[in-house]
Amino acid sequence: MRSIAELRKEIAAYRRRSPEGQAVGFVPTMGYLHEGHASLLRRSSAENGLTVLSVFVNPLQFGPNEDLDKYPRDEARDLAVASASGADIVFMPEVREMYPERMLTAVSVSGVTERLCGASRPGHFDGVATVVTKLLNIVQPDRAYFGQKDAQQVAVIERMVKDLNIPVDVIACPTQREKDGLALSSRNFYLNADERRQALILSRSLAQVPLLIREGACAERLIHWLSSEIAAQPLADIDYIDVFSYPDLQPLAADEPLRSTSAPVLVALAVRFGKTRLIDNMLLNPAEVH
Amino acid sequence: MRSIAELRKEIAAYRRRSPEGQAVGFVPTMGYLHEGHASLLRRSSAENGLTVLSVFVNPLQFGPNEDLDKYPRDEARDLAVASASGADIVFMPEVREMYPERMLTAVSVSGVTERLCGASRPGHFDGVATVVTKLLNIVQPDRAYFGQKDAQQVAVIERMVKDLNIPVDVIACPTQREKDGLALSSRNFYLNADERRQALILSRSLAQVPLLIREGACAERLIHWLSSEIAAQPLADIDYIDVFSYPDLQPLAADEPLRSTSAPVLVALAVRFGKTRLIDNMLLNPAEVH
């Protein structure tokens, strides 16, 4: 489905005919669907009477030197994955349907966007917040599903939804991984064999984080250890490795053992392998690390 | 009603029990209701099955040196006007209900906010856009009513609603005036007798605008004429007098007859009388000025 008006009509028709309490679930994506997206669709389909998938590569959230033009696209495959995973409606708007004229309105979230990907990709989260607001206004779902792999994106959207009283439940779902641990991402498609092999260091080193925290590591030591593990891979070019409280993304005391922190802790990293920038993270409650 | 949760429950109950096609109308205000607000409520009540009025003096849209603290308030009178004018639900939240924690999210509209009140009151329209987004998300009305007296506010909200795909019809209603022409405003309450008498020059000079346009006045001449009329009142302190296309609020050729302009034209002004800043405007289609 390409048109906003048509999509709204379908959803309104569903709402009219569906029995009380049958909710609408929404999975916004940029397409090139993988098992991570499929897991969001299956969860939405299990929890709602109608599941809407959107596939839209949003120009607003790409910087001028980023990979907008070569972001992978495959509509036929996306439709197959969508239907196999429980999507009832697939919304695939053209850019001119979403942005028929120059956008004068922007939604921006401060604080949680200043670090991590917000620092590396200026304007990125304004683009995300704006398009997600538009999509939520178009679909008006009861629940919207996002992958925890984009942990900062989840924090931004949760905060925006709360601040603007958007009537939706934001549901963050666990990161899906290949058998060897690589976090699923549409960008994995760009990796050559050597890059892909070396990229395994991301999930492998993150997997050691609970052990290090149990042993008394502070934020500084954790970052140092991760950096040296990852930098040992010759093709790895570190963008950031950082540790913050979650979901407010504030710095933690650099030299205090993380196991004494009460709030959830996000260990997040972005690393380039060749031209491909990958992100991964671990979200954990230090009090529960035994 | 003070609580967002309670308000949402009431509106949801109405939507469930109301027959198909019974819409919800919404009139957002800062209270101290006058006949202008009452006219919005009557119109909403005539066009919708349920009319929600909000009364909220929004701190976000006041600058540090503006009149937030002394903005006039009278809840008892507001409730009386509301019920006499057809409001079914009155939402009067405390500041901490609308802003329970520091706002990290902002909605901003560029372009249409750079001139007129946007230039005199930096940040004002970001505060308006943000609170109106919140209120629309809370009430989820089918129609929202605004007074054309705040012409730039209407232009900002119309643009925001379009850009963000907010599912609401924005309805701009004519400015209501005292018998002697003074545009109704809660701020008129501040005027002393001399200021009030001299403030009549605003509506009186604006009333001459169609005549001047018919006679071939260009934007520059119109502004010059209005300035000298208004400045002749000793208590008048002009903030701005300007002429723009509407609703995009772009400058018009200063020296071309306005009657040859195809788009609607907004003649808008802001003038202080003592400490009170008043605004007024005339929106007209030059092609229809005969």
XYZ file of C-alpha atoms in Angstrom:
580
model
C 0.000 0.000 0.000
C 1.492 3.331 -1.050
C -0.985 5.976 0.022
C -1.605 7.451 3.461
C -5.298 7.984 2.718
C -5.743 4.355 1.630
C -3.870 3.067 4.698
C -5.996 5.165 7.051
C -9.157 3.884 5.376
C -8.091 0.245 5.826
C -7.208 0.751 9.491
C -10.434 2.661 10.186
C -12.424 -0.134 8.538
C -10.641 -2.679 10.738
C -11.349 -0.621 13.868
C -15.054 -0.401 12.975
C -15.567 -4.090 12.344
C -13.242 -5.530 15.006
C -14.622 -6.529 18.379
C -13.805 -4.399 21.429
C -10.240 -4.789 22.646
C -8.725 -5.890 19.348
C -5.673 -3.678 19.164
C -3.532 -2.405 16.284
C 0.197 -3.146 16.400
C 2.782 -1.281 14.334
C 6.310 -2.165 13.236
C 8.093 0.764 11.526
C 11.159 -0.287 9.515
C 13.458 0.840 6.722
C 12.901 -2.476 4.945
C 15.429 -5.091 3.800
C 13.790 -7.168 6.483
C 15.729 -9.731 8.460
C 14.889 -12.088 11.298
C 15.046 -9.155 13.768
C 12.153 -7.432 11.993
C 10.355 -10.762 11.615
C 10.525 -11.266 15.392
C 8.883 -7.848 15.922
C 6.135 -8.739 13.440
C 5.484 -12.110 15.083
C 5.254 -10.480 18.499
C 2.886 -7.774 17.211
C 0.778 -10.383 15.466
C 0.508 -12.403 18.688
C -0.478 -9.340 20.747
C -2.787 -7.466 18.362
C -5.693 -8.084 16.046
C -4.091 -6.138 13.205
C -0.389 -5.677 12.478
C 0.821 -2.847 10.248
C 4.366 -2.879 8.870
C 5.879 0.236 7.330
C 8.855 0.102 4.987
C 10.280 3.563 4.423
C 13.912 4.598 4.014
C 13.586 8.021 5.632
C 15.884 10.590 3.988
C 15.522 12.910 7.005
C 17.572 10.647 9.262
C 20.550 10.254 6.927
C 23.407 12.751 6.985
C 24.807 14.186 3.729
C 27.730 11.726 3.728
C 25.760 8.697 4.847
C 24.451 5.693 2.938
C 20.927 6.865 1.950
C 21.379 6.145 -1.751
C 22.931 2.749 -1.316
C 20.797 1.641 1.656
C 19.718 -1.865 0.554
C 16.179 -2.243 -0.786
C 14.236 -5.337 -1.857
C 10.481 -4.863 -1.905
C 9.593 -8.330 -3.190
C 11.542 -10.029 -0.422
C 10.151 -7.601 2.182
C 6.601 -8.503 1.155
C 7.398 -12.211 1.467
C 8.938 -11.820 4.942
C 6.039 -9.572 5.984
C 3.377 -12.049 5.014
C 5.263 -15.002 6.527
C 5.664 -13.122 9.818
C 2.100 -11.972 10.404
C 1.912 -8.468 8.919
C -1.662 -7.748 7.801
C -0.936 -4.448 6.056
C 2.347 -3.312 4.492
C 2.709 0.453 4.043
C 5.453 1.323 1.527
C 5.131 5.036 0.799
C 7.237 6.905 -1.733
C 9.283 9.828 -0.393
C 6.872 12.317 -1.985
C 3.931 10.742 -0.151
C 5.643 11.256 3.213
C 7.203 14.637 2.310
C 4.989 16.253 -0.339
C 6.538 19.652 0.365
C 9.547 20.996 2.226
C 9.180 20.039 5.907
C 8.971 23.134 8.099
C 8.121 21.164 11.244
C 10.643 19.152 13.262
C 10.375 17.065 16.391
C 13.579 17.061 18.381
C 14.604 15.335 21.574
C 17.508 16.740 23.580
C 19.466 15.109 26.407
C 19.204 11.474 25.358
C 20.399 12.350 21.848
C 23.640 14.129 22.685
C 25.865 11.096 23.098
C 26.574 7.827 21.250
C 25.023 7.849 17.758
C 23.609 11.340 18.405
C 27.162 12.699 18.651
C 28.428 10.744 15.586
C 25.368 11.442 13.429
C 24.190 15.045 13.983
C 20.507 15.500 13.096
C 19.941 11.732 12.880
C 17.604 11.486 15.859
C 15.626 14.595 14.873
C 14.953 12.782 11.607
C 13.956 9.626 13.481
C 11.727 11.494 15.965
C 10.012 13.423 13.179
C 9.288 10.437 10.943
C 8.166 8.252 13.848
C 5.765 11.014 14.958
C 4.386 11.156 11.404
C 4.024 7.374 11.169
C 2.359 7.130 14.592
C -0.083 9.873 13.547
C -0.834 8.029 10.316
C -1.265 4.528 11.777
C -2.486 5.478 15.295
C -1.483 2.080 16.677
C -2.098 0.862 20.212
C 1.395 -0.627 20.356
C 4.596 0.079 18.409
C 7.502 -2.375 18.326
C 11.198 -1.495 18.128
C 14.378 -3.557 18.375
C 16.579 -3.074 21.420
C 19.612 -3.257 19.094
C 18.904 0.422 18.430
C 18.906 1.097 22.179
C 19.365 4.836 21.880
C 16.570 5.045 19.313
C 14.290 3.232 21.759
C 15.277 5.681 24.537
C 14.590 8.648 22.227
C 11.192 7.332 21.134
C 10.133 6.372 24.670
C 11.005 9.859 25.869
C 9.260 11.553 22.941
C 6.106 9.487 23.423
C 6.030 10.420 27.106
C 6.832 14.131 26.581
C 4.270 14.568 23.780
C 1.569 12.317 25.323
C 1.456 10.179 22.175
C -1.197 7.526 22.866
C 0.868 4.401 22.119
C 2.706 1.703 24.073
C 6.342 1.497 22.972
C 7.573 -2.087 23.173
C 11.309 -2.786 22.983
C 12.195 -6.298 21.831
C 15.465 -8.217 22.287
C 18.232 -8.002 19.689
C 18.199 -10.948 17.297
C 21.565 -12.487 16.394
C 23.113 -14.879 13.913
C 24.131 -18.238 15.392
C 27.687 -16.934 15.738
C 26.486 -13.855 17.690
C 26.542 -11.096 15.043
C 23.611 -8.741 15.722
C 21.186 -8.779 12.792
C 21.236 -5.611 10.716
C 20.318 -4.710 7.151
C 23.818 -3.238 6.927
C 25.465 -6.665 7.495
C 24.749 -7.161 3.800
C 27.631 -4.787 2.981
C 30.292 -6.808 4.855
C 32.818 -8.890 2.939
C 33.978 -12.219 4.406
C 36.972 -10.786 6.299
C 34.959 -7.878 7.730
C 32.161 -10.176 8.785
C 34.534 -12.537 10.565
C 36.281 -9.723 12.438
C 32.927 -8.085 13.307
C 32.192 -11.047 15.591
C 34.437 -9.348 18.151
C 31.537 -6.966 18.925
C 29.136 -9.553 20.306
C 31.948 -11.676 21.758
C 33.446 -8.844 23.752
C 29.995 -7.579 24.869
C 29.237 -11.090 26.110
C 32.080 -10.700 28.634
C 30.553 -7.533 30.121
C 28.537 -9.237 32.901
C 31.680 -11.100 34.020
C 33.729 -7.900 34.133
C 31.006 -6.099 36.093
C 30.775 -8.994 38.542
C 34.546 -8.735 39.025
C 34.126 -5.070 40.016
C 34.923 -3.216 36.778
C 34.159 0.517 36.671
C 32.962 2.268 33.482
C 36.486 3.367 32.587
C 37.982 -0.101 32.916
C 35.123 -1.675 30.967
C 35.532 0.779 28.098
C 39.284 0.303 28.121
C 38.977 -3.481 28.001
C 36.384 -3.432 25.184
C 38.476 -0.951 23.207
C 41.597 -3.075 23.326
C 39.697 -6.267 22.458
C 38.041 -4.633 19.469
C 41.060 -2.638 18.310
C 43.003 -5.909 18.103
C 40.973 -6.701 14.968
C 42.896 -5.028 12.146
C 39.780 -3.999 10.163
C 37.971 -2.479 13.184
C 37.726 1.310 13.290
C 36.048 2.345 16.558
C 33.497 5.175 16.393
C 32.529 4.980 20.073
C 32.391 2.575 22.995
C 30.543 3.970 25.970
C 28.641 3.206 29.159
C 25.593 5.158 30.331
C 22.627 4.892 32.620
C 19.466 3.823 30.798
C 17.061 5.140 29.557
C 18.218 8.669 30.430
C 21.702 8.087 28.913
C 23.642 9.996 31.523
C 27.324 9.351 32.287
C 28.202 7.083 35.225
C 31.033 7.752 37.658
C 34.095 6.596 35.673
C 35.856 4.979 38.644
C 33.060 3.364 40.700
C 32.307 -0.345 40.333
C 29.329 -0.661 37.987
C 27.862 -3.436 40.133
C 26.999 -0.788 42.747
C 24.882 1.219 40.247
C 21.155 0.965 40.899
C 19.810 2.016 37.466
C 20.052 -0.150 34.331
C 23.340 0.287 32.484
C 23.741 0.468 28.705
C 27.069 -0.596 27.205
C 26.926 0.572 23.600
C 29.352 0.677 20.722
C 29.633 1.653 17.079
C 32.511 0.301 15.012
C 33.308 0.511 11.321
C 34.515 -2.505 9.369
C 35.559 -1.187 5.982
C 32.825 1.236 4.951
C 30.162 -0.416 7.098
C 29.265 1.054 10.470
C 27.839 -1.536 12.853
C 26.274 -0.961 16.269
C 25.645 -3.339 19.111
C 24.930 -3.031 22.822
C 24.175 -4.769 26.061
C 21.569 -3.484 28.473
C 21.814 -4.885 31.956
C 20.797 -4.351 35.511
C 24.060 -4.472 37.494
C 22.214 -5.488 40.651
C 21.174 -8.675 38.844
C 24.673 -9.625 37.654
C 25.798 -12.424 39.973
C -11.248 17.846 35.172
C -7.563 17.951 36.119
C -6.098 14.623 35.068
C -5.075 13.436 31.611
C -6.007 9.833 32.442
C -9.488 10.839 33.594
C -10.023 13.013 30.502
C -8.966 10.207 28.167
C -11.334 7.818 29.947
C -14.287 10.212 29.516
C -13.567 10.772 25.828
C -13.064 7.037 25.192
C -16.383 6.316 26.935
C -18.087 8.902 24.715
C -16.540 7.402 21.580
C -17.722 3.923 22.557
C -21.313 4.879 23.266
C -21.810 7.528 20.557
C -23.356 6.578 17.242
C -21.150 6.458 14.142
C -20.141 9.877 12.851
C -20.515 11.771 16.123
C -17.290 13.738 16.198
C -15.227 15.259 19.006
C -14.491 18.997 18.818
C -11.709 20.684 20.790
C -11.127 24.303 21.811
C -7.707 24.834 23.423
C -7.440 28.107 25.395
C -5.446 29.833 28.111
C -8.678 30.641 29.968
C -10.075 33.988 31.079
C -12.679 33.237 28.463
C -14.361 35.986 26.479
C -16.920 36.068 23.710
C -14.221 35.065 21.198
C -13.694 31.757 23.004
C -17.450 31.382 23.478
C -17.940 31.678 19.710
C -15.435 28.831 19.167
C -17.263 26.677 21.718
C -20.665 27.358 20.141
C -19.331 26.446 16.715
C -17.719 23.253 18.017
C -20.892 22.348 19.844
C -22.939 22.835 16.669
C -20.562 20.696 14.583
C -19.642 17.881 17.002
C -21.298 15.472 19.391
C -18.810 16.237 22.156
C -16.930 19.484 22.785
C -13.797 19.538 24.943
C -12.431 22.849 26.233
C -8.940 23.062 27.694
C -7.854 25.896 29.968
C -4.091 25.883 30.434
C -1.730 28.836 30.726
C 1.255 27.181 29.066
C 4.561 28.333 30.617
C 6.498 27.053 27.580
C 5.130 29.793 25.301
C 5.976 32.731 27.560
C 9.387 34.398 27.391
C 11.340 35.179 30.580
C 10.196 38.819 30.574
C 6.606 38.177 29.547
C 3.385 38.146 31.538
C 3.135 34.473 32.600
C 2.738 35.215 36.303
C 0.201 37.939 35.878
C -1.718 36.381 32.994
C -5.339 36.743 34.175
C -7.040 33.645 35.595
C -10.629 33.073 36.758
C -11.639 29.424 36.895
C -15.144 29.963 38.233
C -16.017 32.372 35.459
C -14.381 30.115 32.853
C -16.550 27.208 33.982
C -19.674 29.376 33.715
C -18.797 30.595 30.195
C -17.883 27.036 29.189
C -21.168 25.559 30.249
C -23.214 28.419 28.756
C -21.394 27.999 25.422
C -21.732 24.253 24.914
C -18.536 22.753 26.344
C -19.217 19.195 27.523
C -15.862 18.604 29.200
C -13.509 21.216 30.665
C -9.886 20.103 31.051
C -7.963 22.338 33.476
C -4.634 20.620 34.155
C -2.044 21.883 36.604
C 1.405 22.621 35.171
C 2.818 19.450 36.779
C 0.174 17.328 35.046
C 1.229 18.653 31.630
C 4.961 18.798 32.427
C 5.675 16.164 35.105
C 9.383 16.278 34.314
C 11.740 18.503 32.364
C 10.630 18.474 28.707
C 13.341 17.049 26.465
C 11.117 16.976 23.385
C 10.180 20.042 21.345
C 8.081 20.553 18.249
C 9.261 23.486 16.181
C 7.988 25.036 12.983
C 10.361 27.142 10.894
C 9.566 29.524 8.039
C 6.112 30.714 9.150
C 7.486 31.529 12.616
C 10.357 33.802 11.671
C 8.411 37.038 11.269
C 5.700 38.977 13.134
C 5.223 37.593 16.669
C 7.861 34.942 16.006
C 10.492 37.670 15.658
C 9.262 39.644 18.711
C 8.763 36.587 20.937
C 11.631 34.107 20.364
C 10.632 30.547 21.330
C 6.953 31.494 21.613
C 5.740 29.396 18.687
C 7.882 26.388 19.672
C 6.022 26.514 22.985
C 2.673 26.787 21.179
C 3.484 23.971 18.721
C 4.670 21.686 21.522
C 1.688 22.212 23.830
C -0.836 21.979 20.986
C 0.759 18.680 19.894
C 0.462 17.400 23.469
C -3.166 18.533 23.777
C -4.125 17.047 20.400
C -2.521 13.745 21.457
C -4.427 13.821 24.735
C -7.856 14.752 23.335
C -7.526 13.197 19.845
C -10.314 15.415 18.492
C -11.740 15.265 14.997
C -11.792 19.064 14.794
C -9.848 21.773 16.643
C -10.987 25.412 16.701
C -8.746 28.468 16.785
C -9.421 32.198 16.512
C -8.221 33.995 13.397
C -7.139 36.887 15.646
C -4.003 34.828 16.263
C -3.490 34.513 12.506
C 0.147 33.488 12.723
C -0.677 30.873 15.363
C -3.287 29.426 12.999
C -0.721 29.356 10.169
C 1.813 27.607 12.442
C -0.690 25.004 13.633
C -2.070 24.337 10.151
C 1.446 23.772 8.881
C 2.406 21.567 11.820
C -0.725 19.440 11.444
C 0.010 18.947 7.746
C 3.755 18.259 8.195
C 3.245 15.775 11.041
C 0.081 14.127 9.603
C -1.847 14.894 12.793
C -5.341 13.476 12.208
C -7.408 16.599 12.954
C -9.225 19.303 11.000
C -7.982 22.746 12.018
C -10.815 25.277 11.854
C -10.004 28.979 11.960
C -12.883 31.189 13.148
C -13.411 34.944 12.649
C -12.062 37.437 15.171
C -14.727 38.579 17.623
C -14.833 42.301 18.474
C -16.362 44.711 20.973
C -19.104 46.915 19.529
C -16.533 49.687 19.043
C -14.235 47.345 17.103
C -11.585 46.384 19.677
C -10.566 42.755 19.032
C -11.475 40.579 22.016
C -8.471 39.427 24.043
C -7.902 38.302 27.608
C -5.182 40.940 27.723
C -7.722 43.775 27.171
C -8.365 43.362 30.885
C -5.033 45.106 31.589
C -5.914 48.307 29.700
C -6.815 51.462 31.584
C -9.474 53.799 30.155
C -7.030 55.979 28.159
C -5.162 53.008 26.757
C -8.392 51.288 25.796
C -9.719 54.389 23.995
C -6.500 54.858 22.037
C -6.295 51.119 21.231
C -9.365 51.552 18.999
C -7.007 52.907 16.358
C -5.941 49.314 15.617
C -9.303 48.089 14.339
C -10.193 51.476 12.863
C -7.053 51.741 10.775
C -7.250 48.054 9.727
C -10.823 48.704 8.556
C -9.415 51.121 5.965
C -7.131 48.465 4.458
C -9.560 47.222 1.743
C -10.089 50.820 0.594
C -6.344 51.459 0.375
C -5.786 48.240 -1.552
C -8.604 49.119 -3.946
C -6.910 52.478 -4.534
C -3.728 50.630 -5.561
C -1.616 50.721 -2.407
C 1.515 48.579 -2.331
C 2.741 46.845 0.855
C 5.155 49.653 1.648
C 2.528 52.371 1.353
C 0.004 50.380 3.384
C 2.503 49.842 6.206
C 3.534 53.505 6.105
C -0.069 54.685 6.302
C -0.966 52.330 9.169
C 2.187 53.321 11.059
C 1.442 57.017 10.901
C -2.233 56.509 11.878
C -1.290 54.390 14.880
C 1.765 56.412 15.923
C -0.503 59.491 16.121
C -1.938 57.972 19.337
C 0.429 59.136 22.083
C 0.219 55.897 24.120
C 0.839 53.603 21.133
C 4.223 51.888 20.949
C 4.446 49.900 17.713
C 6.063 46.459 17.892
C 5.428 45.576 14.232
C 3.071 46.338 11.358
C 3.574 44.046 8.396
C 2.042 42.561 5.276
C 2.633 38.973 4.148
C 1.191 36.305 1.916
C -0.981 33.833 3.836
C -0.659 31.133 5.119
C 3.021 30.814 4.143
C 3.881 34.271 5.597
C 6.324 35.268 2.896
C 7.128 38.909 2.066
C 5.300 40.551 -0.848
C 6.940 42.858 -3.376
C 7.111 46.144 -1.448
C 6.228 48.353 -4.422
C 3.611 46.374 -6.385
C -0.097 47.132 -5.946
C -1.465 44.560 -3.507
C -4.639 44.242 -5.576
C -2.615 42.387 -8.214
C -1.521 39.693 -5.716
C -3.204 36.346 -6.252
C -2.663 34.753 -2.794
C -4.495 35.854 0.367
C -2.777 38.749 2.138
C -2.355 39.108 5.891
C -2.010 42.598 7.332
C -0.902 42.080 10.921
C 0.205 44.315 13.743
C 1.316 44.254 17.364
C 1.223 47.480 19.382
C 1.845 48.175 23.059
C -0.451 50.470 25.011
C 1.270 50.968 28.349
C 2.479 47.523 29.393
C -0.131 45.695 27.340
C 0.786 44.241 23.982
C -2.221 43.900 21.669
C -2.382 42.178 18.291
C -4.888 42.485 15.494
C -4.965 41.643 11.807
C -6.946 41.575 8.617
C -6.825 38.641 6.244
C -8.105 39.361 2.782
C -8.101 38.154 -0.755
C -7.002 41.184 -2.828
C -8.742 39.814 -5.921
C -12.037 40.116 -4.036
C -11.513 43.737 -2.898
C -13.717 45.792 -5.207
